[in-house]
Amino acid sequence: MEIKSIEFKDEVLRLIDQRKLPLVCEVVECKTYREVEFAIRDMIVRGAPAIGAAGAFGVVLAAKEFKHLPKEEFLTELAAANKCIAAARPTAVNLMWAVAKMEGVINANRDLEPDGIYRLLAQEADRIAMEDIAANKAMARWGNEIVPHGATILTHCNTGALATVGYGTALGVIREAHRTGKRIKVYADETRPRLQGARLTAWELVREGIPSTLIPDSVAPTLIRDGKIDLVLVGADRIALNGDTANKIGTYMLSEIARRFAVPFYVVAPVSTIDFAIESGAQIVIEERDKKEVTHVGGEQVAPLEIEVYNPAFDVTPHENITGIITEKGIIRAPFRENILKLKE
Ligand code: MRU
């Protein structure tokens, strides 16, 4: 059965609680925008495209909450709510992109009554969600073209149906290659410290019946050096104009090793992950998360609490290390700036 990480029905946003997988598959209901903001911040929902769509539904819930107010007040409250939702996590640009799209609808319809704006917002959020699924399926088809028959693929973090509205980005390409009979094998990094690879990617791979092996992150360089990996596929949280790509911490290390041993390294991401406003990765804000994610494992303390911890959630892979960026509009290669600009709508 298809995984539904996000579902909006009867004015309720239902999210699979990704903090609890794979041991428990529980759905959390968000009825207010503040609950949505918390769900994004606390990573009940995570993955760049998924938090973009969740943010858009958060705006719908805010509009529902305030639509009984006089118009000016409605617009003021809604603007404050949008700001709060967009700030829930700082690195994945899909969140800001989705909220900006919703704000575009508000601004273009300021002459309507609150209820009219609310209805249009609900339609826009649905469109964002539907378009994400379509983009993932298109990326999967493009990406499958560069997957050799019998390839062994290394992936990092979780980029599957859970990280998107459906199907997945890098994991979507893997699913497509498997579905089309390419007899692929997958190595999935566990992805310390939050273990998205072990908890989420492994769960999705097992469900799909894709031959896979879970590895500690530090095993990946040895596999690459020993010629055991044909292709690295990762997702992205923000791509700068020059192709520099922020993705889950550990991606940069993989890209360096892949380059050293001439293993193709592809980023798979929709155009909504490109930040056309920034020139390079140096301008990407990298989220730093709670020290407890490092001092504790599964709730158990493993380090002295007095120790200083540095816990960036993402790193930036320089464009020189990237063979290509697989988008729904095709595969982008160097020169990245020139080719990325062609994708701008
Ligand atoms: O901190 P997370 O789990 O939200 O990070 C997710 C990633 O880094 C993914 O690789 C990225 O968002 C792409 S998901 C299709």
XYZ file of C-alpha atoms and ligand atoms in Angstrom:
360
model
C 0.000 0.000 0.000
C 1.208 3.502 -0.888
C 2.704 5.459 2.019
C 0.762 8.656 2.737
C 3.128 10.822 4.756
C 0.779 13.799 4.405
C -2.961 13.936 3.957
C -5.273 16.935 4.223
C -8.951 16.085 4.614
C -11.888 17.753 6.380
C -9.663 20.638 7.509
C -7.260 18.337 9.329
C -3.635 17.698 8.330
C -2.709 14.084 9.032
C 0.971 13.273 9.222
C 2.735 9.951 9.767
C 4.781 10.525 12.920
C 8.271 10.009 11.510
C 9.827 10.289 14.964
C 8.306 6.905 15.844
C 8.928 4.825 12.721
C 9.703 2.029 12.109
C 8.559 0.612 15.463
C 5.196 2.370 15.476
C 3.312 3.788 12.483
C 1.134 6.419 14.059
C -0.721 9.357 12.536
C -0.653 12.805 14.169
C -3.546 15.190 13.473
C -2.888 18.921 13.127
C -5.923 21.166 13.388
C -4.138 24.514 13.844
C -1.196 26.187 12.121
C 0.717 26.141 15.406
C 0.427 22.354 15.481
C 1.756 22.252 11.927
C 4.654 24.536 12.847
C 5.495 22.232 15.764
C 5.213 19.127 13.569
C 7.775 20.577 11.160
C 10.112 21.866 13.888
C 10.000 18.617 15.874
C 10.360 16.534 12.688
C 7.065 14.660 12.935
C 7.171 15.513 9.230
C 10.558 15.996 7.577
C 12.237 15.990 4.189
C 12.317 19.147 2.071
C 9.303 18.600 -0.227
C 7.198 17.165 2.619
C 7.747 20.156 4.880
C 6.970 22.472 1.950
C 3.570 20.843 1.448
C 2.912 20.654 5.199
C 3.734 24.370 5.467
C 1.222 25.171 2.707
C -1.516 23.266 4.582
C -0.444 25.124 7.728
C -1.270 28.395 5.938
C -4.707 26.959 5.047
C -5.331 26.122 8.722
C -4.245 29.638 9.748
C -6.675 31.153 7.213
C -9.454 28.928 8.579
C -8.706 30.064 12.125
C -8.800 33.786 11.249
C -11.414 33.981 8.518
C -14.157 35.159 10.880
C -12.118 38.337 11.594
C -12.557 41.638 9.746
C -10.471 41.634 6.566
C -7.558 43.824 7.711
C -7.185 41.852 10.930
C -7.453 38.586 8.990
C -4.610 39.656 6.696
C -2.426 40.812 9.594
C -2.913 37.612 11.593
C -2.372 35.473 8.514
C 0.878 37.268 7.655
C 2.176 36.624 11.198
C 1.175 32.954 10.991
C 2.935 32.584 7.629
C 6.096 34.032 9.076
C 5.940 31.589 11.978
C 5.405 28.569 9.673
C 8.203 29.589 7.271
C 10.637 29.850 10.196
C 9.961 26.355 11.573
C 13.163 25.034 9.963
C 15.779 27.179 8.208
C 17.596 25.107 5.570
C 15.091 23.403 3.245
C 13.984 26.142 0.882
C 10.846 24.219 -0.119
C 9.234 25.443 3.105
C 9.843 29.133 2.346
C 9.006 28.501 -1.327
C 5.611 26.959 -0.457
C 4.695 29.703 2.029
C 5.745 32.350 -0.539
C 3.481 30.679 -3.104
C 0.582 30.839 -0.629
C 1.377 34.501 0.040
C 1.245 35.109 -3.704
C -2.367 33.867 -3.670
C -3.213 36.140 -0.726
C -1.642 39.189 -2.368
C -3.325 38.590 -5.708
C -6.748 38.320 -4.039
C -6.700 40.994 -1.339
C -9.991 42.392 -2.663
C -11.828 39.136 -1.800
C -13.475 38.440 1.547
C -11.510 36.200 3.985
C -13.639 33.170 3.143
C -12.873 33.568 -0.567
C -9.139 33.850 0.134
C -9.341 30.787 2.383
C -10.906 28.715 -0.416
C -8.226 29.768 -2.900
C -5.504 28.935 -0.379
C -6.959 25.456 0.099
C -6.855 24.940 -3.687
C -3.264 26.197 -3.915
C -2.062 23.876 -1.129
C -3.725 20.921 -2.865
C -2.001 21.938 -6.095
C 1.408 22.119 -4.368
C 0.874 18.615 -2.974
C -0.313 17.127 -6.272
C 2.497 18.774 -8.215
C 5.066 17.328 -5.839
C 3.894 13.781 -6.581
C 3.970 14.495 -10.331
C 7.484 16.000 -10.042
C 8.727 12.949 -8.145
C 7.404 10.586 -10.795
C 9.022 12.659 -13.555
C 12.365 12.713 -11.670
C 12.115 8.953 -11.232
C 11.794 8.494 -14.998
C 14.654 10.889 -15.833
C 16.824 9.404 -13.121
C 16.215 5.853 -14.232
C 17.956 6.703 -17.511
C 21.308 7.024 -15.746
C 20.931 3.891 -13.574
C 22.917 1.036 -15.135
C 21.393 -2.450 -15.187
C 22.531 -4.332 -12.073
C 23.851 -1.166 -10.402
C 24.711 -0.998 -6.736
C 23.496 2.361 -5.445
C 24.508 4.177 -2.288
C 22.019 6.578 -0.708
C 21.957 8.824 2.344
C 19.214 9.993 4.717
C 15.592 9.430 3.654
C 14.369 10.768 0.339
C 11.393 8.480 -0.149
C 7.623 8.728 0.032
C 8.039 9.856 3.640
C 10.203 12.838 2.694
C 7.833 14.005 -0.041
C 4.088 14.004 -0.657
C 4.549 10.709 -2.471
C 7.037 8.441 -4.285
C 10.298 10.207 -3.366
C 13.267 11.924 -5.004
C 16.507 9.875 -4.841
C 14.550 6.936 -3.437
C 11.965 7.528 -6.175
C 14.679 6.903 -8.792
C 15.667 3.747 -6.889
C 12.033 2.580 -6.825
C 11.673 3.207 -10.539
C 14.890 1.311 -11.349
C 13.638 -1.622 -9.265
C 10.147 -1.443 -10.769
C 11.555 -1.543 -14.292
C 13.522 -4.714 -13.546
C 17.036 -3.294 -13.404
C 18.092 -5.725 -10.667
C 19.656 -2.998 -8.568
C 21.035 -3.281 -5.036
C 21.065 -0.515 -2.470
C 23.341 0.440 0.388
C 21.555 2.803 2.797
C 23.585 4.921 5.231
C 22.078 4.845 8.706
C 22.458 8.675 8.792
C 23.553 9.709 12.239
C 22.404 11.316 14.430
C 18.679 11.031 13.706
C 18.968 7.778 11.789
C 16.647 8.655 8.931
C 18.434 5.977 6.885
C 18.061 3.223 9.468
C 14.569 4.124 10.620
C 12.897 5.454 7.472
C 14.800 4.472 4.309
C 15.301 0.916 5.537
C 11.561 0.760 6.314
C 10.629 1.942 2.830
C 13.165 -0.347 1.105
C 11.938 -3.412 2.987
C 8.300 -2.545 2.171
C 9.195 -2.244 -1.516
C 11.157 -5.499 -1.520
C 14.270 -3.777 -2.911
C 17.482 -5.753 -2.155
C 19.229 -3.514 0.372
C 21.899 -3.386 3.037
C 21.981 -0.927 5.914
C 25.434 0.419 6.848
C 26.891 2.689 9.499
C 27.772 5.998 7.785
C 31.485 5.382 8.233
C 31.375 2.227 6.069
C 30.523 4.151 2.891
C 34.075 5.345 2.031
C 35.398 1.781 2.222
C 32.668 0.499 -0.100
C 33.362 3.278 -2.595
C 37.127 2.716 -2.493
C 36.668 -1.024 -2.959
C 34.663 -0.510 -6.141
C 31.416 -1.785 -4.610
C 29.333 1.302 -5.508
C 28.338 2.225 -9.084
C 26.286 5.289 -8.294
C 25.500 7.646 -5.408
C 21.990 9.148 -5.302
C 21.050 11.760 -2.698
C 18.320 14.360 -2.199
C 18.655 18.070 -1.482
C 17.325 20.696 0.882
C 18.529 23.739 -1.004
C 20.435 24.174 -4.237
C 22.219 27.450 -5.015
C 22.467 28.922 -8.521
C 26.010 27.576 -8.953
C 24.826 24.038 -8.111
C 26.185 23.895 -4.551
C 23.747 21.668 -2.664
C 22.761 21.500 0.985
C 21.643 18.059 2.081
C 21.729 15.906 5.201
C 24.979 16.044 7.152
C 27.380 13.449 5.762
C 26.496 14.092 2.107
C 29.578 16.269 1.560
C 31.866 13.493 2.828
C 30.264 11.012 0.413
C 30.673 13.434 -2.481
C 34.391 13.871 -1.773
C 35.021 10.132 -1.718
C 32.845 9.529 -4.784
C 34.798 12.160 -6.704
C 38.136 10.717 -5.642
C 37.158 7.282 -6.973
C 35.240 8.623 -10.031
C 31.876 7.249 -8.904
C 28.948 9.238 -10.395
C 27.272 11.386 -7.732
C 23.760 12.637 -8.549
C 21.453 14.935 -6.607
C 17.733 14.295 -7.155
C 15.497 17.260 -6.349
C 12.499 19.151 -7.713
C 12.896 22.706 -9.033
C 11.184 23.905 -5.811
C 14.451 22.989 -4.008
C 16.449 25.489 -6.074
C 16.963 28.845 -4.394
C 17.272 31.184 -7.364
C 18.048 34.042 -4.966
C 21.434 32.750 -3.843
C 24.614 32.461 -5.846
C 26.455 29.787 -3.863
C 26.247 27.371 -0.970
C 28.033 29.857 1.287
C 24.703 31.700 1.573
C 22.742 28.672 2.821
C 21.718 28.796 6.469
C 22.610 25.475 8.091
C 20.294 24.358 10.869
C 21.914 23.353 14.150
C 19.890 20.995 16.263
C 19.701 20.040 19.927
C 22.803 18.549 21.524
C 20.637 15.736 22.868
C 20.482 14.248 19.364
C 24.187 13.463 19.815
C 24.535 12.808 23.534
C 21.608 10.362 23.485
C 20.721 7.379 21.317
C 17.099 6.229 21.384
C 16.537 8.211 24.581
C 19.565 6.615 26.314
C 22.383 8.884 27.367
C 25.674 7.832 25.745
C 27.909 10.880 26.393
C 28.630 13.054 29.420
C 26.126 15.912 29.486
C 28.905 18.414 30.220
C 30.475 17.911 26.783
C 30.106 20.616 24.116
C 28.256 19.328 21.040
C 28.260 20.606 17.462
C 25.270 19.206 15.609
C 24.681 20.750 12.172
C 21.770 18.985 10.451
C 23.057 19.639 6.918
C 26.234 20.255 4.960
C 26.960 21.756 1.571
C 28.305 19.677 -1.298
C 30.270 21.845 -3.721
C 29.014 21.728 -7.302
C 32.375 20.361 -8.509
C 31.537 17.101 -6.762
C 28.146 16.735 -8.441
C 27.833 14.786 -11.686
C 24.290 15.991 -12.299
C 21.090 17.267 -10.710
C 18.033 15.237 -11.647
C 14.931 17.456 -11.688
C 11.402 16.945 -13.017
C 12.446 19.002 -16.050
C 15.457 16.879 -16.918
C 19.038 16.311 -15.801
C 21.151 19.413 -15.214
C 24.917 19.234 -15.664
C 27.766 21.721 -15.618
C 27.891 24.594 -16.308
C 25.319 24.587 -13.495
C 24.604 28.317 -13.241
C 23.734 28.607 -16.913
C 21.649 25.429 -16.958
C 19.910 26.070 -13.622
C 18.818 29.529 -14.790
C 17.041 27.872 -17.733
C 14.734 26.139 -15.208
C 13.410 29.388 -13.789
C 9.701 29.691 -14.596
O 16.453 16.690 8.532
P 15.617 16.028 7.467
O 15.303 14.611 7.753
O 14.418 16.852 7.108
O 16.585 16.043 6.196
C 16.143 15.490 4.999
C 17.173 15.468 3.934
O 18.287 15.922 4.116
C 16.756 14.924 2.614
O 17.836 14.336 1.953
C 16.211 16.071 1.745
O 15.259 16.808 2.435
C 15.633 15.585 0.491
S 14.142 14.730 0.782
C 13.413 14.319 -0.662
